PDB file of C-alpha atoms and ligand atoms in Angstrom:
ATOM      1  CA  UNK A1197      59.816 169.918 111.728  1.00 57.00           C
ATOM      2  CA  UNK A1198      60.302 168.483 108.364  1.00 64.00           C
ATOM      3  CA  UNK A1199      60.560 164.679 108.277  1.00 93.00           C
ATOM      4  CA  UNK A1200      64.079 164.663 106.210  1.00 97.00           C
ATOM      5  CA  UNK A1201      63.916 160.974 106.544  1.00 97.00           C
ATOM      6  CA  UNK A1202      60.753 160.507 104.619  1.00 97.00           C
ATOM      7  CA  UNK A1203      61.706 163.196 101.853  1.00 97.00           C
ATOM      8  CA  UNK A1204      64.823 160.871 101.561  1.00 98.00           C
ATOM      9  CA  UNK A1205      62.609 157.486 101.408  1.00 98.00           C
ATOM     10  CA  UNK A1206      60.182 159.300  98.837  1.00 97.00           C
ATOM     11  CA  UNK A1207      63.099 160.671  96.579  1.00 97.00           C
ATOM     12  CA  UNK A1208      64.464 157.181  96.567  1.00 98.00           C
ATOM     13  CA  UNK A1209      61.353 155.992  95.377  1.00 97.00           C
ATOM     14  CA  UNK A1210      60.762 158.686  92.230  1.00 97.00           C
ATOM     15  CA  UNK A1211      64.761 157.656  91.451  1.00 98.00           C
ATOM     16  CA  UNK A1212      63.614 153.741  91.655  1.00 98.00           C
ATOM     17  CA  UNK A1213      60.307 154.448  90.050  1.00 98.00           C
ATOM     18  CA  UNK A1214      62.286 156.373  87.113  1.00 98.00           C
ATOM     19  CA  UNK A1215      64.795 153.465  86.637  1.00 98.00           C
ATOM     20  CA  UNK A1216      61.629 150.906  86.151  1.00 98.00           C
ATOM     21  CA  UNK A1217      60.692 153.543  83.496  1.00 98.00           C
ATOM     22  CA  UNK A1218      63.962 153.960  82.050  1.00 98.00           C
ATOM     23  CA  UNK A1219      64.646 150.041  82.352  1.00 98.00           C
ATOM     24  CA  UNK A1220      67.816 150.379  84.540  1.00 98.00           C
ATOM     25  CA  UNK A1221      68.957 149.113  88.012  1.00 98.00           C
ATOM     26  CA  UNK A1222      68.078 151.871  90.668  1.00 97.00           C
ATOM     27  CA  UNK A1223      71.475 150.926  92.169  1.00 97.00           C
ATOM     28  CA  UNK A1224      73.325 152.467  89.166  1.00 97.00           C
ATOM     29  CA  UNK A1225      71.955 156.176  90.589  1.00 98.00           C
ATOM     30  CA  UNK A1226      73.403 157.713  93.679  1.00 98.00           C
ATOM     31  CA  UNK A1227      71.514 160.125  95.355  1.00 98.00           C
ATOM     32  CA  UNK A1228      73.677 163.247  96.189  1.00 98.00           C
ATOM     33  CA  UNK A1229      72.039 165.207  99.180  1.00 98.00           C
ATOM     34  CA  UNK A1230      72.092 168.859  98.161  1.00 98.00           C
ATOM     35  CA  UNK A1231      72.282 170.380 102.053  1.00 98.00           C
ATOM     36  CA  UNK A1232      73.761 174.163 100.653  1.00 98.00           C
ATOM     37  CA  UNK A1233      72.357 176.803 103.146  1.00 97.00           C
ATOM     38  CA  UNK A1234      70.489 174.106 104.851  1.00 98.00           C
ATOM     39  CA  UNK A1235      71.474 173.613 109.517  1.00 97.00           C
ATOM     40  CA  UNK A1236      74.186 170.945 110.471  1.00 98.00           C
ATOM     41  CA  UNK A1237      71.182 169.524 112.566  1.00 97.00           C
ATOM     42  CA  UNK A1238      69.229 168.527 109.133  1.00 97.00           C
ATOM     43  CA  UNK A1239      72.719 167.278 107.903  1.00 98.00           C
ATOM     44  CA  UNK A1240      72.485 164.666 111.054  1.00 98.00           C
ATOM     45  CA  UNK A1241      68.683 164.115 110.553  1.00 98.00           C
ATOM     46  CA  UNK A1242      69.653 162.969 106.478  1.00 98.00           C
ATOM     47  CA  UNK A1243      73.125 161.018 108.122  1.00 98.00           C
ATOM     48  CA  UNK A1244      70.903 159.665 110.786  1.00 98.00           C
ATOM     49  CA  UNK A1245      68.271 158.436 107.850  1.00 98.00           C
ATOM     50  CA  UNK A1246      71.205 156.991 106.169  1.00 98.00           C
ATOM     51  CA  UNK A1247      72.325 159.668 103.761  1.00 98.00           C
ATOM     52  CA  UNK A1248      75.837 159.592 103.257  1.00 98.00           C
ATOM     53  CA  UNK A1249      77.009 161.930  99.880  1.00 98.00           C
ATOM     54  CA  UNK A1250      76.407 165.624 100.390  1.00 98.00           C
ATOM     55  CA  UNK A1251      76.568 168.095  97.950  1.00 98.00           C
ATOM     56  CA  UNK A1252      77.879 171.900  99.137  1.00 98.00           C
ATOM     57  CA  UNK A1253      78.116 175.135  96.726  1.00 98.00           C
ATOM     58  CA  UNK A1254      79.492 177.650  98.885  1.00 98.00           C
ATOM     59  CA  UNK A1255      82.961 177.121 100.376  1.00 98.00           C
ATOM     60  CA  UNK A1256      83.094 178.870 104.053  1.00 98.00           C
ATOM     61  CA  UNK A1257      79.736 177.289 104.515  1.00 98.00           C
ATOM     62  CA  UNK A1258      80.301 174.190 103.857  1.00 98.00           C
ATOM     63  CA  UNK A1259      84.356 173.928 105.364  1.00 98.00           C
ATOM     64  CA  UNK A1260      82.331 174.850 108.808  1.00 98.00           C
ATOM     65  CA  UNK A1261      79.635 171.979 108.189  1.00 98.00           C
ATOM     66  CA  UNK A1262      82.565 169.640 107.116  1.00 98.00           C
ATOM     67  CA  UNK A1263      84.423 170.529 110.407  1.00 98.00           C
ATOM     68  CA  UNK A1264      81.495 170.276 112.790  1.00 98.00           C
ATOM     69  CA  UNK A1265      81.216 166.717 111.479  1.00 98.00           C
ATOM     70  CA  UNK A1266      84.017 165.281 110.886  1.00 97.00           C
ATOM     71  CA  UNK A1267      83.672 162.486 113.485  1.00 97.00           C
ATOM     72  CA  UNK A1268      81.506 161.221 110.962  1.00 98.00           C
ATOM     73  CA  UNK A1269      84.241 159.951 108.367  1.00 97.00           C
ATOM     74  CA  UNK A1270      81.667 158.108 106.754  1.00 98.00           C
ATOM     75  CA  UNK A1271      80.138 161.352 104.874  1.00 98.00           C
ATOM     76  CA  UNK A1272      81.640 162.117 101.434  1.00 98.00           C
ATOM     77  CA  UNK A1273      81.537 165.706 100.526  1.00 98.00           C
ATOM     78  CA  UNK A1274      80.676 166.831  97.212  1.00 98.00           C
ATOM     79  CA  UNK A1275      81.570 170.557  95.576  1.00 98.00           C
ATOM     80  CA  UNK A1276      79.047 171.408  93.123  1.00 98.00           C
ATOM     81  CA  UNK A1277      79.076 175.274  93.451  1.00 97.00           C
ATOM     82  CA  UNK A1278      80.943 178.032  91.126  1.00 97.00           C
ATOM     83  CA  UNK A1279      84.704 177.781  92.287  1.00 97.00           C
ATOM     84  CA  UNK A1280      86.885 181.279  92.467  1.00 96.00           C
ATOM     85  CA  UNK A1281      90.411 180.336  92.561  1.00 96.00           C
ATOM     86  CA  UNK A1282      90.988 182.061  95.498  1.00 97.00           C
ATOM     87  CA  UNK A1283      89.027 178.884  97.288  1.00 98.00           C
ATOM     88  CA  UNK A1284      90.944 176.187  95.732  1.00 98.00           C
ATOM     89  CA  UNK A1285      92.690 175.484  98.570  1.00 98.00           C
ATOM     90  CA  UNK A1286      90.233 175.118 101.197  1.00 98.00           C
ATOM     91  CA  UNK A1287      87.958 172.849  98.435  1.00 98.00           C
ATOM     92  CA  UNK A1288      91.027 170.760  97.864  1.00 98.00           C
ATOM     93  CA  UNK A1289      91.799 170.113 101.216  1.00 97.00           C
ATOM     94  CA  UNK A1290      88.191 169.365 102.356  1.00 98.00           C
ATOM     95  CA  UNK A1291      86.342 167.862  99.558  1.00 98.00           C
ATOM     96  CA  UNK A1292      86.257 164.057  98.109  1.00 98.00           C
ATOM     97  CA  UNK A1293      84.765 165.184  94.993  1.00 98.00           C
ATOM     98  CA  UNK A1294      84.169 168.605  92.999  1.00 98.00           C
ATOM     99  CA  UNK A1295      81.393 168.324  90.339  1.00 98.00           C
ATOM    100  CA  UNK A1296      82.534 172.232  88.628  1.00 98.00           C
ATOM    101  CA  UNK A1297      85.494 172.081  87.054  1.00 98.00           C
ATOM    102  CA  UNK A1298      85.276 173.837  83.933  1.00 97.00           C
ATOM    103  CA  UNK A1299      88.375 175.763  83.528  1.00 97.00           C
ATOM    104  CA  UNK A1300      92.363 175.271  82.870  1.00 98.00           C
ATOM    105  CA  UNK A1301      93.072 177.504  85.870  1.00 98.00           C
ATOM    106  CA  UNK A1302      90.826 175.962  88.733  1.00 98.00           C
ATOM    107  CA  UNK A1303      91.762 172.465  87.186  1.00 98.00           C
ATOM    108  CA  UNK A1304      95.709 173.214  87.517  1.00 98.00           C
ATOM    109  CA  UNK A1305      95.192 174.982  90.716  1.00 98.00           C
ATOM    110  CA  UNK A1306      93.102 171.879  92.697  1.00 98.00           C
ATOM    111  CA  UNK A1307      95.828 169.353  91.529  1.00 98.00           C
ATOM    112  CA  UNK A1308      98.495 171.801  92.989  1.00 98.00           C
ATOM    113  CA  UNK A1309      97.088 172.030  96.615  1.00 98.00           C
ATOM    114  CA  UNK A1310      95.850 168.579  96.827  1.00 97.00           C
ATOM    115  CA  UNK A1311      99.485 167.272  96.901  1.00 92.00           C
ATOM    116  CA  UNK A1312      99.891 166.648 100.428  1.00 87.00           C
ATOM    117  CA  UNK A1313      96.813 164.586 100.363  1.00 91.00           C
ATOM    118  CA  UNK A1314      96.864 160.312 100.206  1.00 90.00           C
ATOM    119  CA  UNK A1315      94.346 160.397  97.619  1.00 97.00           C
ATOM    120  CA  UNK A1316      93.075 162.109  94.417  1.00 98.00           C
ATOM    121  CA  UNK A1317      90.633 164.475  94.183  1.00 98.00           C
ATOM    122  CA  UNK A1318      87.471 163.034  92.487  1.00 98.00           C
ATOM    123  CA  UNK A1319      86.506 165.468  89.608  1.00 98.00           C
ATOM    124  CA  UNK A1320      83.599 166.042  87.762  1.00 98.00           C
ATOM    125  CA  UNK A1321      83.737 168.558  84.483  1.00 98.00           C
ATOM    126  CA  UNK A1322      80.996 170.859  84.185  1.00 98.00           C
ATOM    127  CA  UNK A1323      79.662 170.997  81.058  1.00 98.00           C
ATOM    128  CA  UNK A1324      77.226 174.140  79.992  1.00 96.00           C
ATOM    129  CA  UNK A1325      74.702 172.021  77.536  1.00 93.00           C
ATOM    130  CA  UNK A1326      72.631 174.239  77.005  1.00 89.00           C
ATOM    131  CA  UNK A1327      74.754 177.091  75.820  1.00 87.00           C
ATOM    132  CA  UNK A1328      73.759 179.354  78.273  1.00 82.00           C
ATOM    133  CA  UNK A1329      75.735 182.623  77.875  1.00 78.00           C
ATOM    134  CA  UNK A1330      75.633 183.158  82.261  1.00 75.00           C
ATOM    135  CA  UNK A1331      76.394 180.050  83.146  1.00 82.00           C
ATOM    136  CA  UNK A1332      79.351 177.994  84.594  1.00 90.00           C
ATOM    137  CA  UNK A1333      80.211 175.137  82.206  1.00 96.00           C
ATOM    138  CA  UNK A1334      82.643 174.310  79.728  1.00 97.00           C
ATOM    139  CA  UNK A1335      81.511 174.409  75.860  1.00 96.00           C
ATOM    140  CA  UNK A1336      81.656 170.339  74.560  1.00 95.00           C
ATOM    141  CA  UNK A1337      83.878 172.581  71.792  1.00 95.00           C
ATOM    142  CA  UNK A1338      86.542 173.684  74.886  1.00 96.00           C
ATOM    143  CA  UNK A1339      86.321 169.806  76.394  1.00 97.00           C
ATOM    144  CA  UNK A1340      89.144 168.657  74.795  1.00 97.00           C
ATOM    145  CA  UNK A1341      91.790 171.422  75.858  1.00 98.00           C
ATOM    146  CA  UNK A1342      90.548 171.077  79.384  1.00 98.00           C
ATOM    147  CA  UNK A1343      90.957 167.556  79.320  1.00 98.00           C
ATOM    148  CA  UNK A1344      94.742 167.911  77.776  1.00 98.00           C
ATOM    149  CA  UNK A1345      95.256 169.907  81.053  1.00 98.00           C
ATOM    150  CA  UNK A1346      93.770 167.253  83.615  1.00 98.00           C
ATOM    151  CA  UNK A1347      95.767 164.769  81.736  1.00 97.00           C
ATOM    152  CA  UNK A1348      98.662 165.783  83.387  1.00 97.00           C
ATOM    153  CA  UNK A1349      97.266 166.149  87.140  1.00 98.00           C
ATOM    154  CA  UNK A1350      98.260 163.511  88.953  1.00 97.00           C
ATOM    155  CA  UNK A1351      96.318 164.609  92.009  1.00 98.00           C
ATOM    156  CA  UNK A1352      92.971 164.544  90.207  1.00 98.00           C
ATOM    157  CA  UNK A1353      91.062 161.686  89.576  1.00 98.00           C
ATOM    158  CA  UNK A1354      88.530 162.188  86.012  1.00 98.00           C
ATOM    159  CA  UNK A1355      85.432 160.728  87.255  1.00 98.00           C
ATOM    160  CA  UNK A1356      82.916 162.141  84.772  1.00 98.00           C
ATOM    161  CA  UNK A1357      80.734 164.850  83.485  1.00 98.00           C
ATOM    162  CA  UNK A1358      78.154 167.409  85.546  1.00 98.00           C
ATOM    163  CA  UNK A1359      75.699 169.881  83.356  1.00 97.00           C
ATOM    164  CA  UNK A1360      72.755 171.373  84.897  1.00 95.00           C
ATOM    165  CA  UNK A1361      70.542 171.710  81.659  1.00 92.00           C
ATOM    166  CA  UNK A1362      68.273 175.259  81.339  1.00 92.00           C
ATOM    167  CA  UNK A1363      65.333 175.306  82.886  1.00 90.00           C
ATOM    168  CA  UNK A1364      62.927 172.551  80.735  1.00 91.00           C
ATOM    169  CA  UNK A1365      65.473 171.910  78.561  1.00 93.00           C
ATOM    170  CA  UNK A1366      64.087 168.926  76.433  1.00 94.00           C
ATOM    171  CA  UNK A1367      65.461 165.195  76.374  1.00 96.00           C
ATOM    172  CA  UNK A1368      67.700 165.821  74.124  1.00 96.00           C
ATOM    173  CA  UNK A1369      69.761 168.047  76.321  1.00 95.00           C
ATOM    174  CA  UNK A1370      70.024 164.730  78.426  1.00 97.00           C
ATOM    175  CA  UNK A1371      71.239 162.778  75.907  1.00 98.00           C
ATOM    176  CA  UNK A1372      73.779 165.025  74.288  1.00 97.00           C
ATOM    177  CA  UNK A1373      75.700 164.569  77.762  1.00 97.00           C
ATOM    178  CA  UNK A1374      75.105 160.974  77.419  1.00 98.00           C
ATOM    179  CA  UNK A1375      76.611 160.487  73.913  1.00 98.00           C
ATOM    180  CA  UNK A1376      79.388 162.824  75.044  1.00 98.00           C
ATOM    181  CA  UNK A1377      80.069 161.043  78.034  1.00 98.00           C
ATOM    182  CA  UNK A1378      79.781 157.540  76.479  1.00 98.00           C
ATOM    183  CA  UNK A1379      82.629 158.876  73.755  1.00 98.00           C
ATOM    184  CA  UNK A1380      85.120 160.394  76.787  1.00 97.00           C
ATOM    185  CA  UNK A1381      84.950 157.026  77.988  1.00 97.00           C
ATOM    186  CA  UNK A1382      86.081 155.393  75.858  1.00 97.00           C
ATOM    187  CA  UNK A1383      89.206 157.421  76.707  1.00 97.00           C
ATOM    188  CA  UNK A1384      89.188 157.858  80.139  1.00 97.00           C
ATOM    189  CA  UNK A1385      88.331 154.582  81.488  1.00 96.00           C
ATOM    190  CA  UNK A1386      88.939 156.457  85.038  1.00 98.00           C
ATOM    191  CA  UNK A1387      84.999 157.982  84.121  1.00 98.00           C
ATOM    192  CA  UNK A1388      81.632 156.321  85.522  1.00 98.00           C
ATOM    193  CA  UNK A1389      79.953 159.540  86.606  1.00 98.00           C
ATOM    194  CA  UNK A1390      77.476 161.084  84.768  1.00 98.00           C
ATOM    195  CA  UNK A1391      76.014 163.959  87.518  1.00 98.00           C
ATOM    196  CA  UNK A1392      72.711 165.500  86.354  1.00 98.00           C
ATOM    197  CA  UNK A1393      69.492 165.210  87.119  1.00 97.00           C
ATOM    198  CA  UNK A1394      67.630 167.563  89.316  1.00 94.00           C
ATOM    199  CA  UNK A1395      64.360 167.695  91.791  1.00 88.00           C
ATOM    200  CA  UNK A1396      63.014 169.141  88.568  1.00 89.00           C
ATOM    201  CA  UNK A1397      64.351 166.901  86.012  1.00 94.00           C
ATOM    202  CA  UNK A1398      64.734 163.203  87.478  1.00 95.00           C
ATOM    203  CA  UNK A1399      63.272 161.442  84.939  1.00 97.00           C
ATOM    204  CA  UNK A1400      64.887 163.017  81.841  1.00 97.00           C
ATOM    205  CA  UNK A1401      68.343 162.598  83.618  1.00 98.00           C
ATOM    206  CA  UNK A1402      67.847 159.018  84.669  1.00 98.00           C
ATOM    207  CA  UNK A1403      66.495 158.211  80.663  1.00 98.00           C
ATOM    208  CA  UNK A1404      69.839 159.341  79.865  1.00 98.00           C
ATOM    209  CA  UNK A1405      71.998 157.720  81.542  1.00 98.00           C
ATOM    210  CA  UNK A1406      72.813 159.615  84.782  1.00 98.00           C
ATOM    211  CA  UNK A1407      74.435 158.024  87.819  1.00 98.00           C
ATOM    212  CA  UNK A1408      74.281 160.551  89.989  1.00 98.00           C
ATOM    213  CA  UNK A1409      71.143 162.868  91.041  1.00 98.00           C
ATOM    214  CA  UNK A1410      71.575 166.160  93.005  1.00 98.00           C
ATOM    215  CA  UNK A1411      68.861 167.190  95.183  1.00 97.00           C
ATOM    216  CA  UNK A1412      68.115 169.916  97.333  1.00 96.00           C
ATOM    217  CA  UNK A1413      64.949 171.325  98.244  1.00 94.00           C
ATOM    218  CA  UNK A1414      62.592 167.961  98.009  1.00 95.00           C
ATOM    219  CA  UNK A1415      65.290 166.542 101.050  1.00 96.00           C
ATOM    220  CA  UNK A1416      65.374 169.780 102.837  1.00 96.00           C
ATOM    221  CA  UNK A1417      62.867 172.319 102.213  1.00 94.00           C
ATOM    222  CA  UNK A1418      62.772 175.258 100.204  1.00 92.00           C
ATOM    223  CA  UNK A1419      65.705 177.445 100.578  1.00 91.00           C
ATOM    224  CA  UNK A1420      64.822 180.649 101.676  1.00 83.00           C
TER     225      UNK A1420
HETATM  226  C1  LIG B2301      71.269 173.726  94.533  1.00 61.37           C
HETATM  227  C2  LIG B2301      71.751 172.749  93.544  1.00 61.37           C
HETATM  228  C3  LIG B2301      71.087 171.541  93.334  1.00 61.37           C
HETATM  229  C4  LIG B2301      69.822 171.144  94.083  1.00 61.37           C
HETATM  230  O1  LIG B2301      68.742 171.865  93.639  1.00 61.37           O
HETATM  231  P1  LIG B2301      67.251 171.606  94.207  1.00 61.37           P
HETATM  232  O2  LIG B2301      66.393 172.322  93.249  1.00 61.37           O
HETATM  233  O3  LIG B2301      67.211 172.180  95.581  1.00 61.37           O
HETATM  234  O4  LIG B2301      67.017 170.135  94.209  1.00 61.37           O
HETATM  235  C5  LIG B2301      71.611 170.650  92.409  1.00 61.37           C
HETATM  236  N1  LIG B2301      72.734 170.936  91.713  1.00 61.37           N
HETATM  237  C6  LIG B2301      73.400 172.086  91.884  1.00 61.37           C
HETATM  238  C7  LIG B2301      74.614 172.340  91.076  1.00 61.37           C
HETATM  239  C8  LIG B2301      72.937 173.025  92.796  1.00 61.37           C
HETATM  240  O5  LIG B2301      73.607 174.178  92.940  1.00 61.37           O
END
């Protein structure tokens, strides 16, 4: 069995041991437990440990997980997956916080179907970095029309900025999503979340300026 509790402990140590190196408090970084394709049964192990944020990418799968535990109503539940707009809904009405947004559509759509809810829907906006022509993300060029848009949703809640960079993208990936998250703010004072930083990438996430970390694999195993 894999000791989910001591992958937890040792990722909290690389995140504390890459504050020290990027002279920051380790309690400015939040470690988001990336538990997509992964048994309710490790979910407990990581609550049991302590672990309370959970990230989830793919809807059915995670609405099932979310209902199987929903005694504990200490858990906050994360989207960070690609969102179709046929699953608005069902992320709307289970999720705390979606990490993806990157379109007009999904944006308008979320804000519609969490009406009925007391609170707002943390977002995130997903922002492709790296330019990469397959990937999810908004273009920093297309920010400002999406942002127009969330403007006007009272059921969403701007929190911050997501990007997963390419594959060894250099530091300066990091820290154009730092300089474009330090000017939003200065906007949206609602924004203190800067999501990115990887099992892969800690370091050069936590250098610049990330407060939240999403990891998978180094908690729970390689997914198959
Ligand atoms: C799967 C996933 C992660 C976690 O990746 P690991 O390599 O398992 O740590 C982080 N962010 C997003 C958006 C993901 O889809």
């Amino acid at each position: 069995m894999i000791a989910i509790k001591d992958n937890i402990a040792a990722v909290e140590l690389q995140i504390s041991s890459a504050c020290q190196r990027a002279n920051r408090n380790a309690d400015e970084v939040t470690l988001l437990a990336v538990s997509k394709t992964k048994p309710i049964k490790m979910l407990e192990q990581a609550y049991d440990a302590g672990q309370r944020n959970f990230g989830e990418s793919y809807v059915q799968e995670a609405v099932d997980k979310i209902t199987a535990l929903q005694n504990k109503t200490d858990i906050t539940w994360h989207f960070i997956g690609p969102i179709q707009t046929n699953k608005t809904k069902l992320i709307a009405s289970h999720f705390s916080w979606v990490h993806s947004i990157d379109r007009i559509k999904v944006a308008k759509r979320l804000n519609e179907h969490r009406s009925d809810q007391d609170t707002p829907l943390n977002i995130c906006l997903q922002v492709n970095i790296s330019r990469e022509l397959s990937k999810s993300g908004v273009l920093p060029q297309d920010l400002p029309a999406l942002l127009a848009v969330i403007e006007t949703c009272d059921n969403l809640c701007l929190r911050g900025l997501m990007a997963i960079p390419e594959k060894n993208a250099s530091q300066a990936s990091f820290i154009q999503m730092q300089t474009l998250f330090i000017e939003l703010k200065k906007h949206y004072p609602t924004m203190d979340t800067l999501s990115m930083g990887m099992s892969g990438d800690l370091q050069l996430a936590i250098n610049a300026g990330s407060t939240l970390v999403r990891i998978g694999s180094a908690i729970f195993g390689a997914r198959s």
